[in-house]
PDB file of C-alpha atoms in Angstrom:
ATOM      1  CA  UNK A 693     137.625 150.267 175.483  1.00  0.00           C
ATOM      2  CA  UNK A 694     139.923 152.914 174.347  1.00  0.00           C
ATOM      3  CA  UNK A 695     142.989 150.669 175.288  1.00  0.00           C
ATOM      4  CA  UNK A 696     142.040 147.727 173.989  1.00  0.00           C
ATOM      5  CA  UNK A 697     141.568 149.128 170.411  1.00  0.00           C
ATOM      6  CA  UNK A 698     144.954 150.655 170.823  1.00  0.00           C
ATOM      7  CA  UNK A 699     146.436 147.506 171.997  1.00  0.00           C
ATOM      8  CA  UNK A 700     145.143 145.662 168.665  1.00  0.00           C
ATOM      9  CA  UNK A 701     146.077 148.383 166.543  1.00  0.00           C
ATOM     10  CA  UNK A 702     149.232 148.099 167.605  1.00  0.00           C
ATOM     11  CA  UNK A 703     149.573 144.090 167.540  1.00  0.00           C
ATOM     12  CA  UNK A 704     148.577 144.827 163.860  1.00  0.00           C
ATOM     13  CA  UNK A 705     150.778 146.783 162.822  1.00  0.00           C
ATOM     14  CA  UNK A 706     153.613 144.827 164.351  1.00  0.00           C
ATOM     15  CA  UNK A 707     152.381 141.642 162.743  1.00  0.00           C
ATOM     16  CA  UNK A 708     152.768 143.743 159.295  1.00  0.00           C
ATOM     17  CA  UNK A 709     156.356 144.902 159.898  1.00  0.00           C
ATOM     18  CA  UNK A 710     157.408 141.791 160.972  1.00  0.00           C
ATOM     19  CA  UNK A 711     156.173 140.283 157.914  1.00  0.00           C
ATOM     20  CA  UNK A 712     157.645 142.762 155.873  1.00  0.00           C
ATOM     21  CA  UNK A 713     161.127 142.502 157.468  1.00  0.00           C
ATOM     22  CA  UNK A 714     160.959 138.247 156.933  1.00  0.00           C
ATOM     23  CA  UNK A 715     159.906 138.965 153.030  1.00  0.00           C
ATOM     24  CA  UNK A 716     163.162 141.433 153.090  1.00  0.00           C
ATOM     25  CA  UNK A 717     165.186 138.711 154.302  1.00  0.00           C
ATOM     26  CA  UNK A 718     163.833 135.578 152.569  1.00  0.00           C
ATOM     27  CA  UNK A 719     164.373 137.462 149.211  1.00  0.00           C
ATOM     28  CA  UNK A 720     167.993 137.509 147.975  1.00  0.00           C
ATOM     29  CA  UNK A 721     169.366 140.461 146.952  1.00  0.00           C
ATOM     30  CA  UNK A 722     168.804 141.813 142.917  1.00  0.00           C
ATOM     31  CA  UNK A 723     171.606 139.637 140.873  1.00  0.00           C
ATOM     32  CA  UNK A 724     171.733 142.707 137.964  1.00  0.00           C
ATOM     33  CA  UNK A 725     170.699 146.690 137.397  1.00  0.00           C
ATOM     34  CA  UNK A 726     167.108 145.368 136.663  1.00  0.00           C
ATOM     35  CA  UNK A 727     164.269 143.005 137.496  1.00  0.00           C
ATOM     36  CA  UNK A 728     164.663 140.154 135.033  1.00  0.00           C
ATOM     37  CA  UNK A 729     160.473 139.150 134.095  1.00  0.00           C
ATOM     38  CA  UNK A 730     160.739 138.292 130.480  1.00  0.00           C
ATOM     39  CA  UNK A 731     161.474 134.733 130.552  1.00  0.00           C
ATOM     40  CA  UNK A 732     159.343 134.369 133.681  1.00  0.00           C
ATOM     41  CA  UNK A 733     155.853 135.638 132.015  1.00  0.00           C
ATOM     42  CA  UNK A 734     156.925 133.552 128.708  1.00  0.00           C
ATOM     43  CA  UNK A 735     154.049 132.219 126.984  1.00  0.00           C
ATOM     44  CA  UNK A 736     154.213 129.036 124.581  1.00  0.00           C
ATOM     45  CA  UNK A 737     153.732 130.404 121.157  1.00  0.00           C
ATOM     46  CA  UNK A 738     151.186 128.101 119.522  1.00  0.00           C
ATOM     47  CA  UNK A 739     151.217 126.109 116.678  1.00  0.00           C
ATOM     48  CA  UNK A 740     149.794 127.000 113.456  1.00  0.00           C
ATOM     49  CA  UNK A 741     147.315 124.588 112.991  1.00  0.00           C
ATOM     50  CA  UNK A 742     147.036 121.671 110.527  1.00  0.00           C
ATOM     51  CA  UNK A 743     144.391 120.164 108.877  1.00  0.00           C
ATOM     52  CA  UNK A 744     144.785 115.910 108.103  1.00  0.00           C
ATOM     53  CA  UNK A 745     144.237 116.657 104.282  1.00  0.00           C
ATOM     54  CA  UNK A 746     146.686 119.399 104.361  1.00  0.00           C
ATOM     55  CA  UNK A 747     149.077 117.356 104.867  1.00  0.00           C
ATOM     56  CA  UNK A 748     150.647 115.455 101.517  1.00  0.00           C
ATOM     57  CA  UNK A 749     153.439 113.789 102.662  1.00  0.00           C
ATOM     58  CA  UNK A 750     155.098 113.294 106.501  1.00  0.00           C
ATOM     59  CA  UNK A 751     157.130 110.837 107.941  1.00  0.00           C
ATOM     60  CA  UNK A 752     158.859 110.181 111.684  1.00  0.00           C
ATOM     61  CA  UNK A 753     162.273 110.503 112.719  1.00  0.00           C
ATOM     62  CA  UNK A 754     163.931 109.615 116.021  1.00  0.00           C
ATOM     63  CA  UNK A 755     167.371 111.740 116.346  1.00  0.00           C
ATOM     64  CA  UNK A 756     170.134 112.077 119.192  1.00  0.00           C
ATOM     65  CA  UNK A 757     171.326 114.642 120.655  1.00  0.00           C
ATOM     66  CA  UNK A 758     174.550 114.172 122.151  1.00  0.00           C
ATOM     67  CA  UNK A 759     175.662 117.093 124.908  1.00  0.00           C
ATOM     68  CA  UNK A 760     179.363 116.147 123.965  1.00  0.00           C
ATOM     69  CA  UNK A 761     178.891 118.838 121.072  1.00  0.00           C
ATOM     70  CA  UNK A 762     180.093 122.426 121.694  1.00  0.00           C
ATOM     71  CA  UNK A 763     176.953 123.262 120.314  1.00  0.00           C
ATOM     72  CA  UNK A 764     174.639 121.235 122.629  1.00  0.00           C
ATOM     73  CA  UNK A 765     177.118 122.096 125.542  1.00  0.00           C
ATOM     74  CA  UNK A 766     173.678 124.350 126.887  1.00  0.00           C
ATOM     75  CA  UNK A 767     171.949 121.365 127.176  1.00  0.00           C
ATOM     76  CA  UNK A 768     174.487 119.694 129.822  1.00  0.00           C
ATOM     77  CA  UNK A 769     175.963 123.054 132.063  1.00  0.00           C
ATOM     78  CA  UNK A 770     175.567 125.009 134.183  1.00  0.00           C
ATOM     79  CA  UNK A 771     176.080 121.055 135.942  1.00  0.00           C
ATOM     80  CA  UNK A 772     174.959 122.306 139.504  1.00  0.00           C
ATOM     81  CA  UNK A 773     172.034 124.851 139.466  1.00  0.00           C
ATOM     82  CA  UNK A 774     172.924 128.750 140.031  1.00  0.00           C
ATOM     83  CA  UNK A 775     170.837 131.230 140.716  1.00  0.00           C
ATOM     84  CA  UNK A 776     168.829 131.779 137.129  1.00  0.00           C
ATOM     85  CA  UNK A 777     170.385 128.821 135.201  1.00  0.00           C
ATOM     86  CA  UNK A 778     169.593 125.259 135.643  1.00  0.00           C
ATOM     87  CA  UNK A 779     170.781 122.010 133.190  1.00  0.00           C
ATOM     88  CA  UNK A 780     168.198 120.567 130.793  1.00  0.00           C
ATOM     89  CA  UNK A 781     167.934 117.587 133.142  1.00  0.00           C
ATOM     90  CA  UNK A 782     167.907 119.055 136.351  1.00  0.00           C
ATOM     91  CA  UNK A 783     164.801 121.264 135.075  1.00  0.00           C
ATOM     92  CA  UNK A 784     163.245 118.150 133.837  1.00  0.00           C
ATOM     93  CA  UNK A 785     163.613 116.022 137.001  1.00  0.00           C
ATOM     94  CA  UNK A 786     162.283 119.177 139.394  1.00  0.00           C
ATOM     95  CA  UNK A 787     159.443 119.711 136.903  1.00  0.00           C
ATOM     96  CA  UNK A 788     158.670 115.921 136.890  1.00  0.00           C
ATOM     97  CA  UNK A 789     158.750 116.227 140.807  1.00  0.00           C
ATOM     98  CA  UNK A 790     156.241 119.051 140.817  1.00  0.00           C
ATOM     99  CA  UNK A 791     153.762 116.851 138.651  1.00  0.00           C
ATOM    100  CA  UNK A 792     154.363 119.826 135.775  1.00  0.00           C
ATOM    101  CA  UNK A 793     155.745 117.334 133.252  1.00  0.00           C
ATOM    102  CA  UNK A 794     153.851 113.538 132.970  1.00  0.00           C
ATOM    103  CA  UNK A 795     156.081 110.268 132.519  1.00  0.00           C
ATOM    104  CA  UNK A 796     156.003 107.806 129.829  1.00  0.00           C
ATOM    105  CA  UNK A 797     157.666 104.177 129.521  1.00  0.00           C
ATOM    106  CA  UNK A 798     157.574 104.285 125.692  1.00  0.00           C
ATOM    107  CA  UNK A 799     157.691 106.354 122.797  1.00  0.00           C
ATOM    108  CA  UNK A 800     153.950 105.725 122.107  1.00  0.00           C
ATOM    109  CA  UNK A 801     153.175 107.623 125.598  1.00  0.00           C
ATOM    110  CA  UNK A 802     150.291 104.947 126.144  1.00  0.00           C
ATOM    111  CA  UNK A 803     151.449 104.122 129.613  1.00  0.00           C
ATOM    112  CA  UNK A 804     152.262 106.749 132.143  1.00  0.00           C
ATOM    113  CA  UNK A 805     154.977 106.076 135.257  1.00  0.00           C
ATOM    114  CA  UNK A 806     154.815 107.778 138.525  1.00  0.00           C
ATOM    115  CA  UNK A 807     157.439 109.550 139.861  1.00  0.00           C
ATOM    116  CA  UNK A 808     158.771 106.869 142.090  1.00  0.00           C
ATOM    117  CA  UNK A 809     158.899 104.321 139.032  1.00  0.00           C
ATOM    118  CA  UNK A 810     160.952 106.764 137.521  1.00  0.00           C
ATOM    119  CA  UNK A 811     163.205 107.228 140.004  1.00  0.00           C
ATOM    120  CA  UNK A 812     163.341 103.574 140.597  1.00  0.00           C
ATOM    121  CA  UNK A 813     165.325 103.659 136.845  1.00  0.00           C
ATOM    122  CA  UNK A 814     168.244 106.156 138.740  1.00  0.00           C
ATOM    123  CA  UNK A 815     168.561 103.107 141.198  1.00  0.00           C
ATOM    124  CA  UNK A 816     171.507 100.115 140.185  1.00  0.00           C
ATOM    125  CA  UNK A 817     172.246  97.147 142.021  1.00  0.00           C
ATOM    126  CA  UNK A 818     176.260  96.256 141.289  1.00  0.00           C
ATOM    127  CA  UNK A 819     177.856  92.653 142.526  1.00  0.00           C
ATOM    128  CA  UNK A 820     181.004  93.173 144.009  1.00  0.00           C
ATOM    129  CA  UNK A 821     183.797  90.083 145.573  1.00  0.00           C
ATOM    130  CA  UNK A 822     184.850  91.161 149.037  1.00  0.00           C
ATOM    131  CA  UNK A 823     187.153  89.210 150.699  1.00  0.00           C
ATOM    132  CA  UNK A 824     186.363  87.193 153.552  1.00  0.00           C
ATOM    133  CA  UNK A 825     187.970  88.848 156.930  1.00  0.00           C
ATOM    134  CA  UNK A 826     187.925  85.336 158.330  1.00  0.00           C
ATOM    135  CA  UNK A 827     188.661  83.535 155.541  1.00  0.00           C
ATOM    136  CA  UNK A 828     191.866  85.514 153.837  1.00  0.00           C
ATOM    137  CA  UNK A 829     192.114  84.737 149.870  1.00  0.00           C
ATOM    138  CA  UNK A 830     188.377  83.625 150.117  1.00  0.00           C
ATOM    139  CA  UNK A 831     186.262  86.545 147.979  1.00  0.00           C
ATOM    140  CA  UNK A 832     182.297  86.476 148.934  1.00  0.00           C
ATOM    141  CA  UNK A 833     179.568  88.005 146.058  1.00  0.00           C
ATOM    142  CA  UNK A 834     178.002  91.590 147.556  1.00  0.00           C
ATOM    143  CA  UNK A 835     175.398  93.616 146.470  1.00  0.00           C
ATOM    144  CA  UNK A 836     176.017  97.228 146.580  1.00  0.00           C
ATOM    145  CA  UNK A 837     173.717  99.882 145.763  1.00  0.00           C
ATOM    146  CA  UNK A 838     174.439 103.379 143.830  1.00  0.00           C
ATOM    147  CA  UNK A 839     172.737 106.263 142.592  1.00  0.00           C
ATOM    148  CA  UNK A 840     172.827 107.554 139.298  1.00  0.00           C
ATOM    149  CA  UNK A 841     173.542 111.365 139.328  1.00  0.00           C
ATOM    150  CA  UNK A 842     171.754 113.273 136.527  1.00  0.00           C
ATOM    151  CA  UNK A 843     174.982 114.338 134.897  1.00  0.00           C
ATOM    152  CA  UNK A 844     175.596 110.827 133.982  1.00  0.00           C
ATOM    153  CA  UNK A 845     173.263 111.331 131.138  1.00  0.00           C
ATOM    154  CA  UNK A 846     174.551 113.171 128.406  1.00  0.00           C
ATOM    155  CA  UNK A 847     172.437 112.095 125.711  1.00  0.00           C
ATOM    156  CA  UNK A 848     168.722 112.920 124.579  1.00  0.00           C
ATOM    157  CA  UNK A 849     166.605 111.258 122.089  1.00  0.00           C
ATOM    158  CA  UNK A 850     163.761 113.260 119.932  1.00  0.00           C
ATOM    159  CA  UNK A 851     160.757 111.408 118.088  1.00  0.00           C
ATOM    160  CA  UNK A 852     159.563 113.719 115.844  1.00  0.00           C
ATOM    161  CA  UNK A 853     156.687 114.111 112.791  1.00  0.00           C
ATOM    162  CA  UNK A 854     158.372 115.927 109.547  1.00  0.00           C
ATOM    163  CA  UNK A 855     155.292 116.966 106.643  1.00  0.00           C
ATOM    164  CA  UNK A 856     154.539 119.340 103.915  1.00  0.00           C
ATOM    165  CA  UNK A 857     151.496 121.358 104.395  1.00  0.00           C
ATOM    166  CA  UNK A 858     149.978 121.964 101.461  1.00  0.00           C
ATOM    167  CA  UNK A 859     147.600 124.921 103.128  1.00  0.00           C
ATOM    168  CA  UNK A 860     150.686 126.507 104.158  1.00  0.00           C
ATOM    169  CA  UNK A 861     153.438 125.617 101.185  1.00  0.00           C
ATOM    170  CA  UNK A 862     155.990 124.054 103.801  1.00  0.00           C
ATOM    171  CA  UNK A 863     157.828 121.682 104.689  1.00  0.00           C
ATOM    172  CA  UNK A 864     157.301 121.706 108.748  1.00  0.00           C
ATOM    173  CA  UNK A 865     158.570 119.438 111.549  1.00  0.00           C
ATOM    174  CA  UNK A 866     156.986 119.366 114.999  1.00  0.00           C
ATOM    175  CA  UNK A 867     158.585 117.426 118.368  1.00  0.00           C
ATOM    176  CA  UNK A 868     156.554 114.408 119.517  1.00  0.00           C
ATOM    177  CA  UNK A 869     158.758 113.295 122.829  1.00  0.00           C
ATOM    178  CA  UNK A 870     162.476 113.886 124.634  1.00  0.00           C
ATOM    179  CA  UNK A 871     163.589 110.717 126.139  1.00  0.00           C
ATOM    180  CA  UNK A 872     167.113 110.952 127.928  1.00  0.00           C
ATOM    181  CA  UNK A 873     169.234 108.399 127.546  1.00  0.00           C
ATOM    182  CA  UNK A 874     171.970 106.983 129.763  1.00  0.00           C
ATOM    183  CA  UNK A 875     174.860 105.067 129.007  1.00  0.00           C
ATOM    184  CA  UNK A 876     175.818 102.866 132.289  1.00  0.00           C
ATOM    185  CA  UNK A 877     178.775 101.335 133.511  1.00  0.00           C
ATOM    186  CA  UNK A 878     179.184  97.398 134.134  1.00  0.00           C
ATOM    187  CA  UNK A 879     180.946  95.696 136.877  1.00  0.00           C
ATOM    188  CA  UNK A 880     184.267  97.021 136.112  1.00  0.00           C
ATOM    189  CA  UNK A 881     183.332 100.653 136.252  1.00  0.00           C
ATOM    190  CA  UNK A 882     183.795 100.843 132.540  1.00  0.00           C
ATOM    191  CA  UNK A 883     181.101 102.261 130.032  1.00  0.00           C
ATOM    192  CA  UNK A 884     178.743  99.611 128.339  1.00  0.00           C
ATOM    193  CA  UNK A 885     178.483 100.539 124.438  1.00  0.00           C
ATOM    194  CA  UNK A 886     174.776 100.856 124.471  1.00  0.00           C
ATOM    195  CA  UNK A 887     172.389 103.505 125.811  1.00  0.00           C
ATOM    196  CA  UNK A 888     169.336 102.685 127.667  1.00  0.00           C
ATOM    197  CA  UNK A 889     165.806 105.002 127.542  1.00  0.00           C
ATOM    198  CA  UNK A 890     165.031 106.204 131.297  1.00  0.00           C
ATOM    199  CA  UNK A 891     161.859 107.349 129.959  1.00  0.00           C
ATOM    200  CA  UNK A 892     159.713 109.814 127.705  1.00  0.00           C
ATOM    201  CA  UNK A 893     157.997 112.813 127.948  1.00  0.00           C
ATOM    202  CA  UNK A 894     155.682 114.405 125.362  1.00  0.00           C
ATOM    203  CA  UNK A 895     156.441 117.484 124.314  1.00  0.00           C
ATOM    204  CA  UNK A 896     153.965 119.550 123.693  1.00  0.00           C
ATOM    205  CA  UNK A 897     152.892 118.807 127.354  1.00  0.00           C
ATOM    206  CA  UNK A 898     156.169 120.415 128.292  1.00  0.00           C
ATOM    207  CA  UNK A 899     156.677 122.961 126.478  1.00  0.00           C
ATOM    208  CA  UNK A 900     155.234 125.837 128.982  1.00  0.00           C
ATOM    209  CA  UNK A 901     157.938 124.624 131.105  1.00  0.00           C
ATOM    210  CA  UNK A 902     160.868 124.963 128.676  1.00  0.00           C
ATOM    211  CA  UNK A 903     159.456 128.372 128.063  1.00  0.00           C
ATOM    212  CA  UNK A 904     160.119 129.993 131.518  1.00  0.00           C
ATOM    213  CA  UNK A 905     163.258 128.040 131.525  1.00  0.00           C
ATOM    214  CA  UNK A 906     166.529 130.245 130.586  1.00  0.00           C
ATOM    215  CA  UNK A 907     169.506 129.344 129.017  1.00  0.00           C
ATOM    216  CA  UNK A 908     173.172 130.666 128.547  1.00  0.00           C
ATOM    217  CA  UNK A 909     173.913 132.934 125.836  1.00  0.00           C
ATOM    218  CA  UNK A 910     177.574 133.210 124.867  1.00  0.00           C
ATOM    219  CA  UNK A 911     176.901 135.846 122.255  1.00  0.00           C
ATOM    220  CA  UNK A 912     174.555 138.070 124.067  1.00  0.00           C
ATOM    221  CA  UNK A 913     173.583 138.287 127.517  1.00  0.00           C
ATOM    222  CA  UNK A 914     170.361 140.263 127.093  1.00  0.00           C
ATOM    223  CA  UNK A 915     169.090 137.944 124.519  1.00  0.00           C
ATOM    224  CA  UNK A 916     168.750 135.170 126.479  1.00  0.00           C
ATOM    225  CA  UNK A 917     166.915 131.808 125.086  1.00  0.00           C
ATOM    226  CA  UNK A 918     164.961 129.542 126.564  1.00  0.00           C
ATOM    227  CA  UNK A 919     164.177 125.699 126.118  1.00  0.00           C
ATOM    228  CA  UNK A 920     161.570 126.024 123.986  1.00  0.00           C
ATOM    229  CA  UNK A 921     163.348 128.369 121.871  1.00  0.00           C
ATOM    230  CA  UNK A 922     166.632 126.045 121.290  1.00  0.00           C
ATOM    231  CA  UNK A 923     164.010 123.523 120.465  1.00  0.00           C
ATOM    232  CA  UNK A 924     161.460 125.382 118.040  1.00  0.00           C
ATOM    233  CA  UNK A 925     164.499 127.143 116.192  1.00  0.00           C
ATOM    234  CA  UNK A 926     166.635 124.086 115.884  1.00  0.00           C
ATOM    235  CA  UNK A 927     169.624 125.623 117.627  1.00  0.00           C
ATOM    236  CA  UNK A 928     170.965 122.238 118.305  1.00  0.00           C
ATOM    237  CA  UNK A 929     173.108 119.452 116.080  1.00  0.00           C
ATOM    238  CA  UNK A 930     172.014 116.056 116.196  1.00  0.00           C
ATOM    239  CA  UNK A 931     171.914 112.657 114.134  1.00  0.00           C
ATOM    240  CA  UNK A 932     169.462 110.223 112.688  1.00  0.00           C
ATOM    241  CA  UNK A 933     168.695 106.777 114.714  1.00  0.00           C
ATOM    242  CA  UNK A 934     165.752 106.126 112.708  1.00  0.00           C
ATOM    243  CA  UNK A 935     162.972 106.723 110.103  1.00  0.00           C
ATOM    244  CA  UNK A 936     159.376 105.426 109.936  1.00  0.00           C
ATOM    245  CA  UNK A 937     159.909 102.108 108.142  1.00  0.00           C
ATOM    246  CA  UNK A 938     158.259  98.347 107.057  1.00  0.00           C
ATOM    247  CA  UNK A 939     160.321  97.120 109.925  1.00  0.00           C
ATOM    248  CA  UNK A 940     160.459  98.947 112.479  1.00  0.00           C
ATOM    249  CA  UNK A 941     163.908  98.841 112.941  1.00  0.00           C
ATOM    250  CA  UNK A 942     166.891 101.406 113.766  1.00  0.00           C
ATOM    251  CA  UNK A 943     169.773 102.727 111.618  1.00  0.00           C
ATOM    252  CA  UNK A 944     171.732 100.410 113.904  1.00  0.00           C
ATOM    253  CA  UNK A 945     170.107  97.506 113.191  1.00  0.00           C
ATOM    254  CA  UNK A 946     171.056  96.767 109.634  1.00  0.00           C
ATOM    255  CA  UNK A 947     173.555  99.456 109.291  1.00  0.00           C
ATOM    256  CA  UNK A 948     177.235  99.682 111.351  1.00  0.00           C
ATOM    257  CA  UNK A 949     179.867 102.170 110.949  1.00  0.00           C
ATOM    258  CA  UNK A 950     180.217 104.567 108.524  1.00  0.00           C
ATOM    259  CA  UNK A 951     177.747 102.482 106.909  1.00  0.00           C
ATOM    260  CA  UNK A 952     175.114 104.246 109.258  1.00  0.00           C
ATOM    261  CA  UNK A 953     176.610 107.396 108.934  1.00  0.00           C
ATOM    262  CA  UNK A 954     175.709 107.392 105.445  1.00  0.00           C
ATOM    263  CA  UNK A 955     172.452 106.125 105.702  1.00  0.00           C
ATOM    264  CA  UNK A 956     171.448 108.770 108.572  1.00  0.00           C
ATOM    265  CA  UNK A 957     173.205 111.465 105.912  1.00  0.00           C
ATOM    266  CA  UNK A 958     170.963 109.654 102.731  1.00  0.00           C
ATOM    267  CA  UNK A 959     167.904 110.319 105.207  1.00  0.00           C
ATOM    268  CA  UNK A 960     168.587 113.765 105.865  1.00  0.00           C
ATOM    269  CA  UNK A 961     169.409 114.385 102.336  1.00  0.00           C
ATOM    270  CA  UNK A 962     166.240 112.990 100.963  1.00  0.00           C
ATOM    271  CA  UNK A 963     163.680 114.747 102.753  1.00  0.00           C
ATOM    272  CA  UNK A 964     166.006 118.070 101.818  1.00  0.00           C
ATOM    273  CA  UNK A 965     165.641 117.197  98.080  1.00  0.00           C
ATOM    274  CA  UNK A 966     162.081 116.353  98.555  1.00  0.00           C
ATOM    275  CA  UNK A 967     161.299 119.768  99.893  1.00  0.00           C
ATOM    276  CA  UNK A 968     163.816 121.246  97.076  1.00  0.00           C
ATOM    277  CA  UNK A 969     162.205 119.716  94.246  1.00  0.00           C
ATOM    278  CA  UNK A 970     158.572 121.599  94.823  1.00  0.00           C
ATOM    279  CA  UNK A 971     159.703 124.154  93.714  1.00  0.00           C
ATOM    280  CA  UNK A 972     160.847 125.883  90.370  1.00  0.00           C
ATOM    281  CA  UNK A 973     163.560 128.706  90.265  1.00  0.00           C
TER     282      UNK A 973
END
């Protein structure tokens, strides 16, 4: 009797050590002189909340963001994921993966897509001519498919709500949605003018996951930002598409050129004098 308890003790504790030793090597060693846990236990910060007759005047703007910027450059690299850093759109897509973030078709995020629709958008069919082996100087029409690589998009749309709160004396903005946008190539591997939605997220949804989601900072190492942060604290440049209007149309749409530069600056301008003149100084 003696034995076998000894015997089981003993396949115990090996069954321990061994465990031990494979959590030892599946870990990688530390990368620094200390654990990093702050952006890891993040928490969203929420909202102040706001009451419908608070509010006394709001409207809805679509901007871009274009990662071309040295600004929004945080948005686009690291472009293959490193050990604590991942791009914007390579967090989205594993996020979207994990069923963390839900999938919209439109900007009204009344119809959700699974994650195969959506990465039935990342899918193109192009026609090439090959030439006939048996028939030289004879070309034949091919279908060939390719995949789009997430660092093909280097664009990002934001539908957001700007109002003054009346409860609060300011002038606030909050992010609706984050739909990135691609500009494609046509047949002759050259880039088409416009860019085409993949799809939309909402963002409140997503915001725990931009939250635990770090970001380089050139200035300061220790003080490192996350999504959320870059988003809440507007540390990004971007332009006007479009403002709530009769029409429902787009800057672009009635507006080309510097023409729509001006209009997108008249926008901006407006709701920054609108703000100005509540108060007296």
């Amino acid at each position: 009797m003696k034995k076998i308890i000894l015997i089981v003790l003993l396949v115990f504790n090996v069954g321990i050590t061994i465990e031990a030793f494979s959590q030892v090597f599946d870990s990688p060693p530390r990368d620094g002189a200390w654990d990093k846990t702050h952006s890891k236990d993040r928490k969203v910060v929420p909202y102040a909340p706001v009451r419908e007759a608070d509010v006394s005047w709001y409207t809805k703007i679509w901007r871009e963001i274009s990662f071309k910027e040295k600004m929004n450059q945080v948005f686009y690299y690291p472009d293959r994921s490193i050990r604590d850093r991942v791009s914007f759109m390579q967090m989205l897509m594993d996020a979207i993966k994990e069923g963390s973030i839900t999938v919209y078709d439109n900007d009204e995020f009344t119809k959700p897509l699974s994650f195969e629709d959506m990465n039935a958008q990342f899918e193109r069919t192009d026609t090439i001519q090959v030439e006939d082996v048996d028939n030289p100087g004879v070309f034949n029409a091919k279908e060939v498919k390719r995949k789009i690589d997430i660092t093909d998009i280097k664009t990002i749309r934001l539908k957001e709500v700007q109002f003054f709160d009346k409860q609060r004396s300011v002038m606030d903005v909050r992010i609706l949605g984050i739909c990135p946008l691609l500009q494609d190539r046509d047949e002759k591997g050259e880039l088409k003018p416009a860019y085409m939605p993949m799809f939309w997220i909402y963002f409140p949804d997503a915001r725990p996951v931009f939250a635990k989601t770090e970001l380089y900072n050139p200035k300061n190492g220790a003080e490192r930002r996350t999504f959320d942060d870059i988003f809440q604290k507007r540390y990004f440049s971007s332009f006007i598409i479009k403002e709530d209007n009769t029409y429902d149309r787009k800057i672009s749409e009635f507006k080309t050129g510097l023409d729509a530069l001006l209009e997108a600056e008249r926008i901006k301008e407006y709701i920054f004098d609108l703000e100005h003149n509540l108060w007296e100084f």
